[in-house]
Structure formats: C-alpha cells, structure tokens
C-alpha cells in the first residue's frame, strides 16, 4: 500500500510547496465570480424586469425562455469556462519536472516510473476536484447571491442543482488528469501551455461551432473534450449557444473525458516518461 | 552504521544513435574507500553514472549495487545516495520543502530534512527558495539530498564544481570520513588535482572507454621519467642527440629527452663535445600521468 501512497503523498507535497496552485485557484475564482456574477445580474435583471429587455441587444429572436433554467447555466461556468485552469495545473505539474530536471531526484526516490506517473495522475485528480470546488464557490456562491438579489430562485434546494455541482467537480478533476497526459505527451512547458490556451480558447470553440452545421460532423463534434465535459456537467452556456449540436449523455461525456486523459497519459508514458533522463 | 555495497559495472555500453558514449566499461568500486571516477569532459562519466542509477537505459551490460540493479533495490534512498548536476530543483520551492518531497516518497522520517541540511551547512537557509541559491549552495543541497537515507553508497557527480575553497576543504574531509565509516564513495571529476587529496582509488575513462583503474599510487609509475637537458649551444646539442638516435622534444626549459638515465644523455653530450648547462631527471606528476592516459587513450 505504501508503494503507491508514498508517491501520491509526495506528488501532493510537490503541488502544495510551490505557488502555482493557489495562484491558479485565485485567478479561477476571480474570473468565474466576475463572469457568473455579471451574467446572473444581466439575465436576472432581464427576467425580473429590473433591466428593460429593449435595452439589450439579444441578437434578435433568442428569448430568455429559450435559454431554459437560468441557475444551472450560471453555475456551469465553473467548468465550461474554468476547465482551462485544472488542465494548466496538470500540464505545469508534469512539464515542470522536465523543465527543472526534478525527474532525477524523483526517479531516484521512486525508480518505478509508472508508479510516479500514476501517483501524479491521482494527486492531480484530487487537486483538480479542489479547483472544481473553488470554481463552484465562485459560480454558485456569487451567482446564487446575485440571482437571489433579483428575486430569481437560485434552485439551491433542488437536488438536480447539487447533482450538477457534483458532476462539475468530477469534470474539473478529469481535466487535471488530461493536463497530466498533455504534459507527458508534450514535455516542453512553453509548447504545452500554448497548446492548452490555443486549444481551449480558440480551436475547440471554433470546431464545436463548425461541427454543429452538419449531422455527421456534429456526431464527431460531440466527442470533442470540451463538448464531452459540458455533456458530463449537463448544462453549458456553449451548448445553448449552438442549439444544432447534439450532446452526449452525462456518463458518456465523463467516460470520453476519462479516455482522453488516460490515452494521453499512457501515450506520454512511452513518448517521454520512459525515456533516458539526461 | 550503514554498510557499503560493492558497485559493479559489467560491460556497460551506451549508444546514442550512431554515437557510442560509453563502450564496454567494466570495473568495480569497493566499500571503505573513496574512488575517483576521472576523465575529461565528454568522456562519458555522467552517462555512466546515470546508467548506474537507472536514469539512462544501457544499450547493453549491467551496473549493480551488491548485485542488484538500482531499480530493483527495495529501498533505494536507504542504499544509495546520489547527487548529479546542481540544477535539479524547482526554483520556487524552499530547500526544506524540496527535501521534504523526497523523504515522503522514500518513506523517510521528516526529521532527516533538518539533519542533512545541518550536515551540509545549509540549516539557516532551509526556508529560502532554491531559486535564490548560489551554485555552491545548490551543490550542497544536492549533497544533502544524497544523504537523506543515510546510505551506504554515495555516488557524486562533480561535487566540487562551484564550491568555494572552504567548501572544497570541507567536502574532502567529508568524503574521507564517509569512506572511513565503511561506505562506498564514488566521486567523478574532470580534474585529478581536484580529488587527488581525497581519493584512494582511481577509475579513468576517455572517449567512453576504461584507460586505467587501480589505487591512486598506481598512477605514479605510469609514465617513465624523462631527462631535461640544455646547452648554451642548443643547435649542437640537438645535432648530437639526433646522431645518437634518442627521441626528444623541445620544451620551455630545454630539451626533454625520453630516456630515464641522465648519465646516458651526459655521455652523448660529452662525446660530441657539447657543453651542458642543464641536466636533470624529471619525474612526471600524477596530473601528467592522468593527462597522458586520457589523451593517449592507451592503457598502460
């Protein structure tokens, strides 16, 4: 038992003894709080009549009732927007070992390299879940407060809301695992960060949008990691913004995300992790 | 007291693509002695040590500690302590946290962190981020890492690099005391003079191949003594030596003649009627032996 617990505890210690985790958590909280609070105020204001709908350019047609239930949408920002943070933390935790050559002391202490990578995956899963809790503290905490302020029911007594919160935590945890996988696939830290930012902020949203145009591409597009994540969580602003898109069941979305993480990690194990440490 | 294990390299070879970095190297390192692992930069020392520690996979051959490969050691940090280059740190982590991570991984008591930092003289910088450390401090921290498990075997790659004179003096005494306790101590260096005062045995490699192994004193007899000779009329001396058929080269202080006996050189000059103002025997130093070995590449 010690054989895996010790490396896991060591990986936790690695994360917690540098500043990156709380910097990312802080930025995540601020970013999501701003976004969830702002949109909750906008839509809450519209729904409650505090804001005159004519004053807002809704792009024509799309009425608020078409958006479905407002609170889950706001709450899902924690993962639908915040998922980039656990990916970054996972990728940094892995590429940092290459960059700072800490693989040497790590493999000297634990020569079984597969065990180290497994330990890193487990610890990042847990830290990713913790980032999920931080993101939710922002999206649910601030979102519900603002919605409540406009007299909109924040649905906090609803079991479905809490199920969504649980699934969001799981999604964020899986994203951190994907980050670890990316880090071993692309051990260059700069390249890894560029890929994370370009893919999550630009390439994937574009692909998801484009995929929704035809049925065939939509069937493929729903397996894109971001789409799978939104499917797992069960609500997303993005899904609503492209109504033509089909969505996976939550459990399918979860499995797809897990598959991305595991395939990347196992692939990376052979590409970089098993290599000579020089 | 930890007991040192015998380190054994058996026909270890490493090829990087077409380049052979280490070629069929076999030698043993005994406990209770400090062994210097010497060779010029690029000779393959670091690659050899990394193969020993399971960080680089050998193309063929094995390297073992008491018969076990590193990765098969049941408790690696308890058996072997290694310090490789001085850059294996996350700059944002403090020294104490850096060591703490690996005490957790190896299942060592956390109290070891303070103990080893004290041993290497970094106790008062324990909570400083490693990014602010000087090269010498990083060397000491690397050494502290190697001591975490109080191992019977120490493998140190260029541990003297970057140390101040006080640090050099300290580490020499430290290595000797570790060996005196019965531990196996293997220390690499590209300069013999750096480790000459503290090593008992030497292993010398050049271009990835073993050129010499044995006690330090064995280096002494490796180069035949030479005779230094000079004359106010050097041209006449050169002619006389050439006629006598003895090989020589021109040096700063005279001609260096590759014969061990000054009497014979004196006789050559006397019969040729050449006046001499310098004639003495020069014994090559250890460093000369070392340089001759690594440059010649031939085993003597």
XYZ file of C-alpha atoms in Angstrom:
578
model
C 0.000 0.000 0.000
C 2.873 2.302 0.864
C 4.182 1.691 -2.617
C 1.516 3.916 -4.124
C 0.513 6.038 -1.106
C 4.026 7.434 -0.642
C 4.448 8.629 -4.215
C 0.924 10.084 -4.131
C 1.700 11.944 -0.900
C 4.981 13.150 -2.457
C 3.128 14.435 -5.533
C 0.675 16.326 -3.317
C 3.602 17.830 -1.487
C 5.148 18.914 -4.801
C 1.983 20.777 -5.784
C 1.418 22.384 -2.406
C 5.020 23.563 -1.911
C 5.029 25.820 -4.970
C 2.865 28.839 -5.579
C 1.175 27.812 -8.809
C -1.831 26.047 -7.269
C -3.093 28.967 -5.265
C -2.312 31.494 -7.979
C -4.429 29.480 -10.424
C -7.148 28.955 -7.799
C -7.265 32.679 -7.102
C -7.470 33.654 -10.768
C -10.077 30.941 -11.360
C -12.189 32.263 -8.515
C -11.957 35.869 -9.632
C -12.622 35.085 -13.288
C -15.628 32.841 -12.664
C -17.040 35.099 -9.951
C -16.931 38.041 -12.343
C -18.469 36.069 -15.203
C -21.149 34.289 -13.155
C -21.970 37.394 -11.155
C -22.135 39.583 -14.250
C -24.316 37.262 -16.292
C -26.503 36.451 -13.303
C -27.046 40.179 -12.911
C -27.776 40.626 -16.606
C -30.210 37.720 -17.006
C -31.612 38.050 -13.516
C -32.245 41.697 -14.214
C -33.958 40.877 -17.511
C -36.073 38.120 -16.005
C -37.141 40.189 -13.070
C -37.788 43.226 -15.218
C -35.159 45.279 -13.444
C -33.479 45.734 -16.809
C -35.604 46.752 -19.783
C -35.214 43.981 -22.425
C -35.275 46.605 -25.170
C -32.062 47.999 -23.755
C -30.244 44.749 -24.520
C -29.304 43.511 -27.926
C -30.172 39.828 -27.654
C -29.224 39.153 -31.240
C -32.885 39.031 -32.110
C -35.169 36.077 -31.537
C -33.413 34.271 -28.777
C -35.607 34.990 -25.830
C -34.777 34.250 -22.258
C -37.308 31.448 -22.019
C -35.353 29.728 -24.779
C -32.356 29.627 -22.503
C -34.134 27.240 -20.163
C -33.439 27.310 -16.469
C -31.073 30.104 -15.627
C -29.258 28.982 -12.414
C -27.669 25.734 -13.782
C -26.401 27.735 -16.729
C -24.697 30.249 -14.461
C -23.360 27.535 -12.148
C -21.843 25.553 -15.015
C -19.422 28.396 -15.747
C -17.190 26.789 -13.124
C -16.327 24.055 -15.621
C -17.487 25.299 -19.037
C -15.166 28.294 -18.712
C -12.970 27.312 -15.779
C -11.749 23.959 -17.142
C -8.629 25.580 -18.562
C -7.275 26.015 -15.001
C -7.050 22.339 -13.971
C -5.606 21.480 -17.411
C -2.943 24.127 -16.931
C -2.129 22.940 -13.410
C -1.833 19.332 -14.584
C 0.334 20.284 -17.554
C 2.562 22.540 -15.421
C 2.964 19.860 -12.738
C 4.238 17.432 -15.356
C 6.256 19.673 -17.675
C 7.836 21.356 -14.643
C 9.529 18.043 -13.803
C 11.199 18.070 -17.200
C 11.973 21.762 -17.184
C 13.555 21.864 -13.728
C 15.104 18.395 -14.079
C 13.348 17.248 -10.930
C 12.723 13.924 -12.670
C 16.210 12.971 -11.472
C 15.548 13.165 -7.698
C 12.019 11.882 -8.294
C 13.114 8.725 -10.111
C 15.973 8.203 -7.657
C 13.454 8.147 -4.798
C 10.911 6.086 -6.765
C 12.656 4.181 -9.564
C 9.407 2.581 -10.757
C 8.412 5.323 -13.156
C 4.918 4.057 -13.910
C 4.169 4.356 -10.217
C 5.255 8.007 -10.223
C 3.045 8.840 -13.195
C 0.118 7.005 -11.607
C 0.693 8.932 -8.376
C 0.804 12.208 -10.276
C -2.470 11.356 -12.042
C -4.182 10.518 -8.748
C -2.948 13.619 -6.945
C -3.855 15.926 -9.834
C -7.316 14.314 -9.991
C -7.856 15.338 -6.373
C -6.358 18.816 -6.828
C -8.462 19.255 -9.997
C -11.546 18.398 -7.934
C -10.466 21.008 -5.399
C -10.184 23.579 -8.196
C -13.725 22.491 -9.160
C -14.867 23.355 -5.649
C -13.155 26.759 -5.955
C -14.793 27.397 -9.331
C -18.176 26.396 -7.928
C -17.676 28.598 -4.892
C -17.434 31.423 -7.414
C -20.166 30.393 -9.864
C -22.692 29.087 -7.331
C -21.694 31.314 -4.452
C -21.682 34.584 -6.335
C -24.219 33.501 -8.978
C -26.846 32.421 -6.455
C -26.340 35.545 -4.404
C -26.901 37.822 -7.403
C -29.839 35.788 -8.739
C -31.406 35.846 -5.295
C -30.910 39.576 -5.206
C -33.027 39.926 -8.337
C -35.689 37.669 -6.889
C -34.834 34.708 -9.156
C -34.947 31.335 -7.377
C -31.326 30.092 -7.244
C -32.624 26.493 -7.023
C -30.268 25.656 -4.188
C -32.872 23.405 -2.588
C -33.147 21.466 -5.837
C -31.412 18.057 -5.822
C -30.666 18.465 -9.530
C -28.557 21.545 -8.787
C -26.430 19.595 -6.332
C -26.065 16.725 -8.798
C -24.767 19.276 -11.327
C -22.353 20.600 -8.729
C -21.063 17.069 -8.120
C -20.652 16.395 -11.834
C -18.801 19.697 -12.231
C -16.301 18.664 -9.557
C -15.770 15.380 -11.409
C -15.302 17.184 -14.744
C -12.667 19.518 -13.271
C -10.845 16.559 -11.728
C -10.784 14.783 -15.102
C -9.484 17.939 -16.800
C -6.499 17.974 -14.454
C -5.810 14.364 -15.468
C -5.943 15.436 -19.131
C -3.413 18.126 -18.229
C -1.033 15.494 -16.841
C -1.461 13.494 -20.037
C -0.766 16.526 -22.204
C 2.312 17.285 -20.110
C 3.875 13.892 -20.783
C 2.855 13.994 -24.447
C 4.388 17.466 -24.887
C 7.100 17.811 -22.206
C 8.111 21.274 -23.373
C 6.431 23.588 -20.893
C 6.029 26.501 -23.276
C 4.597 24.290 -26.030
C 2.229 22.662 -23.563
C 0.887 25.993 -22.305
C 0.466 27.310 -25.835
C -1.448 24.170 -26.804
C -3.716 24.420 -23.747
C -4.524 28.071 -24.351
C -4.885 27.840 -28.122
C -6.986 24.694 -27.996
C -9.313 25.651 -25.150
C -9.742 29.307 -26.005
C -9.774 29.192 -29.774
C -9.509 25.902 -31.657
C -12.086 23.872 -29.808
C -14.822 26.513 -29.560
C -14.410 27.054 -33.288
C -14.505 23.327 -34.041
C -17.581 22.851 -31.891
C -19.311 25.705 -33.594
C -18.389 24.479 -37.073
C -19.189 20.857 -36.290
C -22.753 21.766 -35.439
C -23.511 22.675 -39.067
C -23.883 19.148 -40.458
C -25.144 15.993 -38.809
C -22.039 13.934 -39.491
C -19.651 16.482 -38.063
C -21.990 17.081 -35.141
C -21.747 13.394 -34.265
C -17.985 13.750 -34.163
C -18.047 17.183 -32.579
C -19.921 15.964 -29.536
C -16.866 13.899 -28.620
C -14.582 16.927 -28.524
C -13.226 17.207 -24.970
C -14.991 20.474 -24.203
C -18.285 19.134 -25.535
C -17.826 15.911 -23.560
C -17.152 17.959 -20.438
C -20.273 20.066 -20.936
C -22.249 16.868 -21.506
C -20.933 15.441 -18.244
C -21.880 18.578 -16.335
C -25.253 18.647 -18.090
C -25.524 22.351 -18.726
C -23.422 24.845 -20.550
C -23.737 28.243 -21.992
C -21.846 26.994 -25.013
C -24.277 24.134 -25.723
C -27.147 26.591 -25.719
C -25.302 28.986 -27.960
C -25.139 26.356 -30.720
C -28.537 24.683 -30.491
C -27.924 22.486 -33.540
C -25.305 20.453 -31.697
C -26.136 17.054 -30.296
C -24.907 16.163 -26.839
C -23.696 13.020 -25.131
C -25.304 11.631 -22.020
C -23.515 12.808 -18.857
C -21.981 9.378 -18.208
C -20.800 9.178 -21.803
C -19.253 12.617 -21.508
C -17.483 11.530 -18.333
C -16.117 8.399 -19.979
C -14.970 10.374 -23.023
C -13.052 12.814 -20.784
C -11.512 9.956 -18.810
C -10.497 8.303 -22.081
C -8.774 11.491 -23.262
C -6.862 11.692 -20.014
C -5.813 8.052 -19.931
C -4.899 7.783 -23.613
C -2.741 10.919 -23.382
C -1.074 9.748 -20.176
C -0.315 6.242 -21.398
C 0.907 7.617 -24.738
C 3.068 10.156 -22.953
C 4.484 7.467 -20.685
C 6.030 5.819 -23.731
C 6.918 9.037 -25.563
C 8.676 10.918 -22.775
C 8.338 9.412 -19.306
C 10.155 6.145 -20.017
C 12.975 7.887 -21.863
C 16.513 8.439 -20.626
C 16.789 11.239 -18.090
C 19.942 13.074 -19.123
C 26.312 2.141 10.696
C 25.339 1.661 7.053
C 27.420 -0.898 5.213
C 28.633 -0.006 1.752
C 27.841 -2.284 -1.152
C 30.214 -3.091 -3.989
C 29.363 -1.232 -7.176
C 29.938 -3.378 -10.212
C 29.873 -2.335 -13.849
C 29.821 -5.217 -16.293
C 30.451 -4.499 -19.990
C 28.191 -1.485 -19.863
C 27.673 0.258 -23.197
C 25.554 3.217 -24.237
C 24.949 4.330 -27.773
C 23.061 7.493 -28.640
C 22.126 6.760 -32.228
C 25.417 6.288 -34.060
C 27.496 7.785 -31.264
C 28.953 5.430 -28.688
C 29.095 7.411 -25.455
C 30.249 4.550 -23.243
C 31.902 1.473 -24.652
C 32.098 -1.874 -22.857
C 33.065 -0.475 -19.476
C 33.778 -2.932 -16.652
C 35.082 -2.056 -13.193
C 34.233 -2.401 -9.528
C 34.111 0.147 -6.738
C 34.897 -1.113 -3.259
C 33.411 -0.051 0.075
C 35.548 1.728 2.638
C 37.451 3.688 0.001
C 36.943 6.892 -1.913
C 37.069 6.124 -5.611
C 37.685 8.911 -8.092
C 35.926 8.471 -11.418
C 38.006 10.592 -13.731
C 38.050 11.639 -17.329
C 37.894 14.776 -19.433
C 34.567 16.461 -20.110
C 32.577 14.400 -22.580
C 34.372 11.168 -21.669
C 31.063 9.563 -20.653
C 31.280 9.913 -16.861
C 27.824 11.348 -16.331
C 26.224 8.886 -18.744
C 27.905 6.020 -16.888
C 26.682 7.288 -13.516
C 23.168 7.820 -14.881
C 23.129 4.242 -16.156
C 24.229 3.079 -12.713
C 21.276 4.943 -11.198
C 18.690 3.661 -13.651
C 18.112 7.092 -15.203
C 19.595 6.142 -18.555
C 18.973 2.694 -20.010
C 22.219 0.982 -21.071
C 22.369 -0.333 -24.631
C 23.957 -3.454 -23.151
C 25.630 -4.553 -19.948
C 24.685 -4.023 -16.323
C 25.557 -1.873 -13.346
C 24.689 -3.135 -9.883
C 24.925 -2.401 -6.157
C 25.773 -5.598 -4.300
C 24.342 -7.493 -7.270
C 21.099 -5.515 -7.545
C 20.236 -3.025 -10.249
C 19.157 0.365 -8.877
C 15.546 -0.100 -9.823
C 15.462 -3.461 -8.005
C 16.720 -2.010 -4.731
C 13.974 -2.461 -2.146
C 14.656 0.921 -0.541
C 16.815 2.898 -2.994
C 17.471 6.061 -0.963
C 18.443 3.958 2.063
C 21.021 2.126 -0.022
C 22.375 4.692 -2.456
C 22.654 8.452 -2.190
C 23.333 10.278 -5.418
C 23.974 13.886 -6.343
C 24.147 14.567 -10.055
C 24.153 18.043 -11.567
C 23.436 21.069 -9.427
C 20.256 22.102 -11.231
C 17.621 19.550 -10.259
C 15.436 21.878 -8.249
C 12.201 23.755 -8.687
C 13.348 27.339 -8.090
C 10.124 28.254 -6.294
C 10.422 25.530 -3.666
C 12.361 26.039 -0.452
C 15.283 23.740 0.314
C 13.383 22.146 3.197
C 10.325 21.524 1.013
C 12.484 20.171 -1.804
C 13.994 17.579 0.508
C 10.646 17.041 2.235
C 9.045 15.868 -1.016
C 11.569 13.063 -1.347
C 11.516 12.000 2.289
C 7.805 11.428 1.756
C 8.403 9.495 -1.471
C 11.052 7.305 0.170
C 9.201 6.860 3.452
C 11.957 8.547 5.474
C 11.332 10.428 8.720
C 10.833 14.168 8.162
C 13.469 14.889 10.796
C 16.102 13.846 8.225
C 15.499 17.102 6.329
C 16.838 19.271 9.130
C 19.610 16.810 9.900
C 21.043 16.686 6.374
C 20.674 20.449 5.883
C 22.659 20.852 9.067
C 25.311 18.391 7.847
C 25.919 20.305 4.632
C 25.793 23.697 6.364
C 22.520 24.963 4.894
C 20.428 24.875 8.068
C 19.967 28.623 8.202
C 18.876 28.754 4.542
C 16.388 25.885 4.900
C 13.332 28.051 4.278
C 14.810 30.048 1.436
C 13.606 29.379 -2.098
C 16.198 27.451 -4.078
C 15.927 29.975 -6.915
C 17.914 32.409 -4.780
C 20.685 29.878 -4.032
C 24.231 30.286 -5.324
C 25.886 27.477 -7.289
C 27.825 26.390 -4.214
C 24.638 26.271 -2.125
C 22.934 24.203 -4.797
C 25.842 21.772 -4.743
C 25.423 21.452 -1.002
C 21.680 20.942 -1.380
C 22.309 18.200 -3.945
C 24.647 16.585 -1.468
C 22.020 16.944 1.267
C 19.570 15.054 -0.961
C 22.058 12.218 -1.374
C 22.395 11.906 2.421
C 18.652 11.732 3.176
C 18.532 7.954 3.560
C 21.892 7.704 5.385
C 23.016 5.403 2.554
C 25.942 3.019 2.476
C 26.814 4.081 -1.052
C 27.435 7.635 -2.248
C 27.559 8.490 -5.944
C 28.530 12.104 -6.566
C 28.948 13.686 -9.994
C 31.431 16.582 -9.942
C 30.576 17.521 -6.343
C 33.419 20.014 -6.099
C 32.309 22.149 -9.054
C 31.231 25.574 -7.879
C 32.313 25.149 -4.263
C 34.352 27.868 -2.583
C 37.775 26.916 -1.157
C 36.265 26.408 2.266
C 33.609 24.133 0.764
C 36.242 22.167 -1.137
C 38.226 21.604 2.028
C 35.067 20.556 3.844
C 33.936 18.084 1.182
C 37.353 16.421 1.020
C 37.229 15.701 4.728
C 33.627 14.676 4.438
C 34.292 12.116 1.682
C 37.159 10.584 3.605
C 35.103 10.295 6.772
C 32.262 8.635 4.861
C 34.666 6.057 3.436
C 36.273 5.560 6.859
C 32.823 4.577 8.148
C 32.780 1.723 5.643
C 30.695 3.375 2.948
C 31.310 3.117 -0.767
C 32.136 6.548 -2.177
C 32.299 7.145 -5.934
C 33.164 10.698 -6.963
C 33.520 11.903 -10.532
C 35.702 14.768 -11.641
C 37.357 16.014 -14.795
C 40.354 17.233 -12.796
C 42.589 14.826 -10.945
C 44.021 17.635 -8.852
C 40.529 18.369 -7.556
C 40.154 14.967 -5.911
C 43.790 13.832 -5.650
C 43.939 14.594 -1.933
C 40.887 12.551 -1.017
C 40.716 9.543 -3.331
C 42.157 6.112 -2.603
C 41.400 4.533 -5.960
C 41.026 5.935 -9.436
C 38.995 4.821 -12.419
C 39.970 6.763 -15.526
C 37.963 6.798 -18.710
C 38.484 8.578 -22.006
C 36.163 8.594 -25.018
C 33.830 6.212 -23.218
C 36.469 3.569 -22.570
C 38.357 2.496 -19.484
C 42.012 3.543 -19.657
C 43.161 2.881 -16.105
C 41.903 1.575 -12.799
C 43.727 0.952 -9.555
C 44.963 2.699 -6.438
C 45.984 6.332 -6.799
C 49.629 5.358 -6.325
C 49.475 3.212 -9.461
C 49.303 6.418 -11.479
C 52.748 7.382 -10.184
C 54.656 4.770 -12.126
C 52.653 5.115 -15.257
C 54.965 7.471 -17.070
C 58.651 6.790 -17.450
C 60.811 9.585 -16.053
C 62.403 11.915 -18.567
C 65.617 13.858 -18.728
C 65.699 17.616 -19.183
C 68.857 18.836 -20.855
C 70.029 22.134 -22.275
C 73.156 23.710 -23.658
C 74.350 27.264 -24.401
C 74.722 25.875 -27.912
C 71.362 24.211 -28.318
C 71.765 23.505 -32.037
C 74.871 21.432 -31.359
C 73.002 19.540 -28.645
C 70.108 18.832 -30.996
C 72.563 17.511 -33.567
C 74.302 15.294 -31.000
C 71.012 13.822 -29.752
C 69.827 13.233 -33.303
C 73.067 11.486 -34.178
C 72.773 9.314 -31.067
C 69.231 8.375 -32.130
C 67.449 9.249 -28.884
C 63.954 10.738 -29.188
C 63.437 14.208 -27.706
C 61.130 17.207 -27.865
C 61.728 20.887 -27.297
C 60.449 22.214 -24.028
C 60.338 25.576 -22.315
C 63.343 24.913 -20.095
C 65.307 22.786 -22.524
C 65.095 19.580 -24.456
C 63.007 16.785 -22.999
C 64.677 13.501 -23.748
C 62.682 10.313 -23.496
C 65.310 8.241 -21.709
C 65.276 7.556 -17.975
C 69.044 7.895 -17.392
C 70.676 11.382 -17.224
C 74.089 9.732 -17.358
C 73.455 8.476 -20.859
C 72.412 11.940 -22.069
C 75.505 13.429 -20.396
C 77.689 10.896 -22.126
C 76.193 11.694 -25.544
C 76.910 15.379 -24.995
C 80.421 14.694 -23.677
C 81.441 12.563 -26.665
C 80.038 15.217 -29.036
C 81.922 17.939 -27.144
C 78.765 19.915 -26.314
C 78.766 21.994 -23.162
C 75.694 21.464 -20.911
C 74.119 23.961 -18.511
C 71.059 21.880 -17.591
C 70.915 18.165 -16.962
C 68.422 16.586 -14.607
C 65.854 13.864 -14.334
C 62.209 14.865 -14.227
C 59.612 12.656 -12.696
C 56.151 13.167 -14.177
C 53.460 14.221 -11.689
C 50.157 12.440 -11.203
C 48.445 15.067 -13.299
C 50.873 14.384 -16.179
C 50.154 10.673 -15.888
C 46.461 11.397 -15.892
C 46.704 13.665 -18.928
C 48.873 11.182 -20.778
C 46.292 8.476 -20.108
C 43.262 10.416 -21.237
C 44.984 11.927 -24.243
C 46.755 8.811 -25.398
C 43.750 6.639 -24.780
C 46.069 3.638 -24.380
C 46.087 1.503 -21.300
C 49.496 1.320 -19.669
